[in-house]
CSV table of C-alpha atoms in Angstrom, one decimal:
chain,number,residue,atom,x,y,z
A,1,UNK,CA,0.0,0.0,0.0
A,2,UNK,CA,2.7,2.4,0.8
A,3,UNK,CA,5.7,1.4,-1.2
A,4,UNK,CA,6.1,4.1,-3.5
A,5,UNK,CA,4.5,6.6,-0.9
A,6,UNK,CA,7.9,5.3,1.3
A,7,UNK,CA,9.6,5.2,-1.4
A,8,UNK,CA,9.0,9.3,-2.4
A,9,UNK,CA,10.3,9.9,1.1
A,10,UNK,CA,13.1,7.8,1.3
A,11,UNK,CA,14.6,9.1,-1.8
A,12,UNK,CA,14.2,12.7,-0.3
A,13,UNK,CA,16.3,11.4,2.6
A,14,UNK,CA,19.4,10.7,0.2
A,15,UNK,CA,21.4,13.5,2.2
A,16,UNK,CA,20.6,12.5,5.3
A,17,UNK,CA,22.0,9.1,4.6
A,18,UNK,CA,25.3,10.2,3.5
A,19,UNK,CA,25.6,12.4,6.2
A,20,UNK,CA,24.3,9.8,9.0
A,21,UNK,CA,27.7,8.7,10.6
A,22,UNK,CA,25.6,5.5,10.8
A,23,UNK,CA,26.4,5.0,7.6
A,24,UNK,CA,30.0,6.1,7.2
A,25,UNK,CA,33.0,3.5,6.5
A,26,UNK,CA,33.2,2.7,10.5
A,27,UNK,CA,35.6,-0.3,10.7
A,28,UNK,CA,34.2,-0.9,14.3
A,29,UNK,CA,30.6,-0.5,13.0
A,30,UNK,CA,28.7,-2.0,10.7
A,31,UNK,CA,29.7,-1.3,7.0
A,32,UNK,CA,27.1,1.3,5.0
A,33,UNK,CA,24.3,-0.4,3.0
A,34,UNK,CA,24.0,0.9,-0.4
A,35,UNK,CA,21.1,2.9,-1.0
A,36,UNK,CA,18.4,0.9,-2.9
A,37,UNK,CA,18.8,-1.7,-0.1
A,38,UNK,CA,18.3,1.2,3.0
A,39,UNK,CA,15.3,2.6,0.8
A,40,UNK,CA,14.0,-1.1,0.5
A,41,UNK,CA,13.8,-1.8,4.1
A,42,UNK,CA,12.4,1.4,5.3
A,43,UNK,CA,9.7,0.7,2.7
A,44,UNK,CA,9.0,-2.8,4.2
A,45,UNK,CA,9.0,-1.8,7.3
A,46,UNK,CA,7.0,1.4,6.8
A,47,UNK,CA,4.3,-0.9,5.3
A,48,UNK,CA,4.3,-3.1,7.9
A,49,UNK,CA,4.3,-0.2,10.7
A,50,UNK,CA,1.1,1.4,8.7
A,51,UNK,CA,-0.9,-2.1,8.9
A,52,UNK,CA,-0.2,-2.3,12.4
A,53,UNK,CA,-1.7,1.5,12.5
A,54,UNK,CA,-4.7,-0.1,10.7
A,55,UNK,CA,-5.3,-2.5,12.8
A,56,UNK,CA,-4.8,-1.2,16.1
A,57,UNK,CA,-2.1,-3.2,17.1
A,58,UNK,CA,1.2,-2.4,18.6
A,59,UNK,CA,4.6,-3.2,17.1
A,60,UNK,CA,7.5,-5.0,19.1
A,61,UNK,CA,10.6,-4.3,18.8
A,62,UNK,CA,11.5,-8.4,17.9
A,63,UNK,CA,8.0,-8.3,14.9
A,64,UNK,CA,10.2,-5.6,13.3
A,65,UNK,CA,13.5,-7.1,13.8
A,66,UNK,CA,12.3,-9.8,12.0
A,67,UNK,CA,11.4,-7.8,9.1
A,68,UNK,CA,14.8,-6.3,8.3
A,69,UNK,CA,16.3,-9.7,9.1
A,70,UNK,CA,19.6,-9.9,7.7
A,71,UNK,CA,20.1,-6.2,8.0
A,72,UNK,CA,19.7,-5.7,12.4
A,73,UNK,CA,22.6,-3.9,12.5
A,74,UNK,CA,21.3,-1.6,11.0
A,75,UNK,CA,18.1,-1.5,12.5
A,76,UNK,CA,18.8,1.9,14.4
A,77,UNK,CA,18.8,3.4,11.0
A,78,UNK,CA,16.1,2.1,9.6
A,79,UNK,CA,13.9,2.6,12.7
A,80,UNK,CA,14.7,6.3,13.1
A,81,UNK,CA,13.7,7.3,9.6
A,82,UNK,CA,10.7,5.4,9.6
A,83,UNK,CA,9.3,6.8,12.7
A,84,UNK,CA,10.5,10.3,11.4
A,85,UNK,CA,8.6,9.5,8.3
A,86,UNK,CA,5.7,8.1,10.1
A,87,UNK,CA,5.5,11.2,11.9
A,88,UNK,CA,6.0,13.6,9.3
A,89,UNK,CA,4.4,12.0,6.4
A,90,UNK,CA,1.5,10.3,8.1
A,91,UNK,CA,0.8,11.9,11.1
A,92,UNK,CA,1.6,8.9,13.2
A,93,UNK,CA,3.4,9.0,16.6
A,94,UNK,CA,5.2,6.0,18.4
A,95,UNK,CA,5.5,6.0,21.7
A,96,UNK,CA,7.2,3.2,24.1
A,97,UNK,CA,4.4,1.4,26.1
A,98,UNK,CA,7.0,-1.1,27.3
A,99,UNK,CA,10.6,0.0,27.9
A,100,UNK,CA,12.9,0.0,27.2
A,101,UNK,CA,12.0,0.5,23.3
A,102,UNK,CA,10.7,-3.0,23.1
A,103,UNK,CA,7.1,-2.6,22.2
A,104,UNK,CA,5.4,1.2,20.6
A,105,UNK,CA,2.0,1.8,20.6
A,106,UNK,CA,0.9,3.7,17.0
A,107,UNK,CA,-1.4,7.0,17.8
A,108,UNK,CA,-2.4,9.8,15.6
A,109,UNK,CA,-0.5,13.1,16.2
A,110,UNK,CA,-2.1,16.0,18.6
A,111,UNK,CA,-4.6,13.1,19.2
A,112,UNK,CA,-7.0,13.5,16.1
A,113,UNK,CA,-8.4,10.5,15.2
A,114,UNK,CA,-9.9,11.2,11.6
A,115,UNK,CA,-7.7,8.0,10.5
A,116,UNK,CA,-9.3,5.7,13.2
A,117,UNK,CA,-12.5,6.2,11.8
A,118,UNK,CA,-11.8,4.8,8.0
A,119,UNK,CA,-13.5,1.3,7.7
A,120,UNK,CA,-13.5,-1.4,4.8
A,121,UNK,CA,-10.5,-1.3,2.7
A,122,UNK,CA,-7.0,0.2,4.6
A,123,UNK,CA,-6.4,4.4,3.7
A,124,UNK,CA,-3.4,5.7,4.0
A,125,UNK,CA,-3.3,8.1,6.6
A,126,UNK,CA,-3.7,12.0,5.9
A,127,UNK,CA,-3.7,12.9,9.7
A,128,UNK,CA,-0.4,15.2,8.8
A,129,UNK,CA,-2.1,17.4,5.8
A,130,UNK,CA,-4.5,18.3,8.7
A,131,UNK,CA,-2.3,19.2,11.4
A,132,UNK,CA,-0.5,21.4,8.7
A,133,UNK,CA,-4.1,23.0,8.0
A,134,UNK,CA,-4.6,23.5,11.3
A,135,UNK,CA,-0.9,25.1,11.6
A,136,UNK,CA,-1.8,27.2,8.8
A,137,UNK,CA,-5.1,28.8,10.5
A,138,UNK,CA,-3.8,29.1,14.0
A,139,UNK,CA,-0.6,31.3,12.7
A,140,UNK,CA,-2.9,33.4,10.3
A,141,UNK,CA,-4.9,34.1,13.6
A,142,UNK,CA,-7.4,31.4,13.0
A,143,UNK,CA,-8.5,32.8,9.1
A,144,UNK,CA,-6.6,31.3,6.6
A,145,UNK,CA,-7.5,31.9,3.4
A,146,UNK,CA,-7.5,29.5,0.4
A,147,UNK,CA,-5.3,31.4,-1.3
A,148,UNK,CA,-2.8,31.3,1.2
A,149,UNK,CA,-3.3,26.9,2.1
A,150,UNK,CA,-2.9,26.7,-1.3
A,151,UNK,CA,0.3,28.4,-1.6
A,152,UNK,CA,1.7,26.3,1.2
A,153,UNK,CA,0.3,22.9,0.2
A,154,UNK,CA,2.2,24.0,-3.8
A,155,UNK,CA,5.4,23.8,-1.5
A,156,UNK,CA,5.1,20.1,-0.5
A,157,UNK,CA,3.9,19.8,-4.3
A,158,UNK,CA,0.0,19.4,-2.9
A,159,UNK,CA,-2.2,21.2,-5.8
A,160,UNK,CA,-5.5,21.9,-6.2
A,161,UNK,CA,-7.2,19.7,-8.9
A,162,UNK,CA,-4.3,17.3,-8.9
A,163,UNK,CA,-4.6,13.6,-7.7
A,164,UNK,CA,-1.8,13.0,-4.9
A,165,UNK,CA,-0.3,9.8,-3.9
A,166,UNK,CA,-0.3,10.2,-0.6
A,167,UNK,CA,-3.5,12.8,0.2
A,168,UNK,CA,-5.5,11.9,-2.9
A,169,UNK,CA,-7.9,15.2,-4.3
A,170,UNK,CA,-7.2,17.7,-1.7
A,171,UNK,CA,-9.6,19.6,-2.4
A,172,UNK,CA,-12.2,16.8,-1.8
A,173,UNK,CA,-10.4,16.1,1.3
A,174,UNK,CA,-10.0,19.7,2.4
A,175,UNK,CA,-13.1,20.7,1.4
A,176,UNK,CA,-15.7,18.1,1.7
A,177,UNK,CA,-14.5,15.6,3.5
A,178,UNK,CA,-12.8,17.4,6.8
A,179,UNK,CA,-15.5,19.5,7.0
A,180,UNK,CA,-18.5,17.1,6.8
A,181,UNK,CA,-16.0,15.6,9.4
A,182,UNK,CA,-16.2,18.6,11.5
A,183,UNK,CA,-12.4,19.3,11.7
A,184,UNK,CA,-12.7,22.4,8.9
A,185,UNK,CA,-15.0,25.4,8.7
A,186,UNK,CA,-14.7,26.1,5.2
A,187,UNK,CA,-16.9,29.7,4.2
A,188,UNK,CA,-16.8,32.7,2.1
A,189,UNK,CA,-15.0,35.3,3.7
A,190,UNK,CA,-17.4,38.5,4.4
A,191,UNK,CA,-18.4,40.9,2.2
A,192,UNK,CA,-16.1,39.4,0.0
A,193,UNK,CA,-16.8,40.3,-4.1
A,194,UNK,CA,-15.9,38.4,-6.2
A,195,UNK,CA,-16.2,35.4,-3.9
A,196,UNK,CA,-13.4,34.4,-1.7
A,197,UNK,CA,-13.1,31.4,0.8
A,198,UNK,CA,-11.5,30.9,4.1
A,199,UNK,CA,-10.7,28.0,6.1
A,200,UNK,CA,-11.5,28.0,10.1
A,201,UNK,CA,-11.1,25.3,12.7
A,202,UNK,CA,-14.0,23.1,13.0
A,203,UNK,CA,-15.6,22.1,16.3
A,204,UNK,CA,-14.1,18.5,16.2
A,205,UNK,CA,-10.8,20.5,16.0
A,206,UNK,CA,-10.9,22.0,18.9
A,207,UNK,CA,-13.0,19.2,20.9
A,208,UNK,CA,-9.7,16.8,19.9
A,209,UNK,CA,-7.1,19.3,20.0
A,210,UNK,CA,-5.6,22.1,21.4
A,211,UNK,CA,-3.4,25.4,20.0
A,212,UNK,CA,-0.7,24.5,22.8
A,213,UNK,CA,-0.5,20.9,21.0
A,214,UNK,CA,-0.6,22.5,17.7
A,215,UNK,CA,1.9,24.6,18.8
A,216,UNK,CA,4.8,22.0,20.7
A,217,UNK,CA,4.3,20.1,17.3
A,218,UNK,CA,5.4,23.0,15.2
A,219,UNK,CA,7.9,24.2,17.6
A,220,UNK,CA,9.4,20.0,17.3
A,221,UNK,CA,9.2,20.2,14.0
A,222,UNK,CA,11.2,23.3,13.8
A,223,UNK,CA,13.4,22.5,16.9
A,224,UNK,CA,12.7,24.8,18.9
A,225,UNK,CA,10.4,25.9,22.4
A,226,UNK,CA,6.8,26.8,21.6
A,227,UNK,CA,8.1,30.1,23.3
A,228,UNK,CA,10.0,31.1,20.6
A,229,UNK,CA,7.0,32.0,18.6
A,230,UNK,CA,5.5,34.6,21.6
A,231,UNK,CA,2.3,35.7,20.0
A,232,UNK,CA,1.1,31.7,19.3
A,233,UNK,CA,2.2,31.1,22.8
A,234,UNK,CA,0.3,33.2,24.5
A,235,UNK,CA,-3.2,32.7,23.0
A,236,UNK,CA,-2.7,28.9,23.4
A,237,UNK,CA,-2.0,29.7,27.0
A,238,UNK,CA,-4.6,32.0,27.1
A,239,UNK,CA,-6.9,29.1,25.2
A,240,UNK,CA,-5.5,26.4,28.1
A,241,UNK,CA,-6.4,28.9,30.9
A,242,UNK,CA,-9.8,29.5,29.9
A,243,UNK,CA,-11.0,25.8,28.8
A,244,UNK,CA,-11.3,24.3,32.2
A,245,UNK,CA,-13.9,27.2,33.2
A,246,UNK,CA,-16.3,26.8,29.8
């Protein structure tokens, strides 16, 4: 299901395997796979990472030993750019329910489940196009307009009208299908002529999320605190403050 999804990514990470010192001529470590091989077991175990997601289940650290079997010393590796995929590319999160590192539990990012929900045949995952929506609205003070998600979404080569491997017709999924899910507000912006459209958080949004998680997952993104970007901080704070009395 997601082989050449992986694949896209992995063969963006091509300069972050040379660099790795993983993967430098180590004589005491273990000697550097050559790339189609790396690319071909983060794929494998990608796909077999995202039917675990699917199914609920939670992945041991021996399950995916076994799948780069013949490769374990490089499992390290392998593991740390498929998580960083999984959480960049997906929207998926692994966190140790048994340490140490021996079994991860899969959960969707900020805690949104819009990927739990998909029945019948497996989806791939589109949790991370809506965290980077609702990014996009929170740092435009909560109106962001189409204009503007467009522009951002051309940068990750996301375009309107144009079937993605990954994320499918965004603008079904950004328009019709997060909204009837109640994670978008998508409306005309007022007084607006000719016609323009905005997008808004939705009520599921903010039932599911918060700004301060929104915000702690830009700031790891970016590596940095979620102080660093004072405005944001302070009306997720604010947000936080005022919650528990509503």
């Amino acid at each position: 299901m997601a082989s050449s999804q992986s694949s896209q990514y992995s063969e963006g990470t091509e300069s972050d395997h040379e660099e790795c010192p993983c993967t430098s001529a180590d004589p005491e470590g273990p000697q550097p796979l050559p790339d189609e091989v790396l690319y071909n077991k983060i794929d494998e175990l990608m796909e077999f990472l995202l039917l675990k997601y699917s199914n609920k289940e939670p992945a041991t650290k021996a399950d995916m030993l076994h799948v780069v079997r013949g490769y374990e010393e490089h499992f390290p590796l392998i593991l740390s750019k498929v998580f960083h995929c999984l959480y960049m590319v997906f929207g998926i999160d692994a966190e140790e329910v048994n340490a140490p590192g021996h079994t991860y539990a899969l959960v969707p990012v900020l805690g949104l489940t819009h990927n739990r929900e998909v029945g019948g045949e497996q989806e791939i995952p589109k949790t991370s196009l809506l965290i980077l929506i609702l990014s996009i609205i929170f740092i435009k003070e909560n109106h962001a307009s189409e204009e503007v998600v467009w522009d951002m979404l051309s940068r990750m080569q996301v375009f309107d009208g144009t079937e993605h491997d990954i994320y499918g017709e965004p603008r079904k999924f950004l328009t019709e299908d997060l909204v009837q899910e109640g994670y978008l507000v998508y409306q005309q912006v007022p007084d607006s002529d000719p016609a323009r459209y905005e997008f808004l958080w939705g009520p599921r949004a903010y039932t599911e999320t918060s700004k301060m998680r929104v915000l702690e997952h830009l700031a790891k993104v970016h590596g940095c605190d979620p102080q660093s970007y004072p405005r944001l901080y302070e009306e997720a704070l604010e947000e936080e403050q005022v919650a528990p009395l509503a």
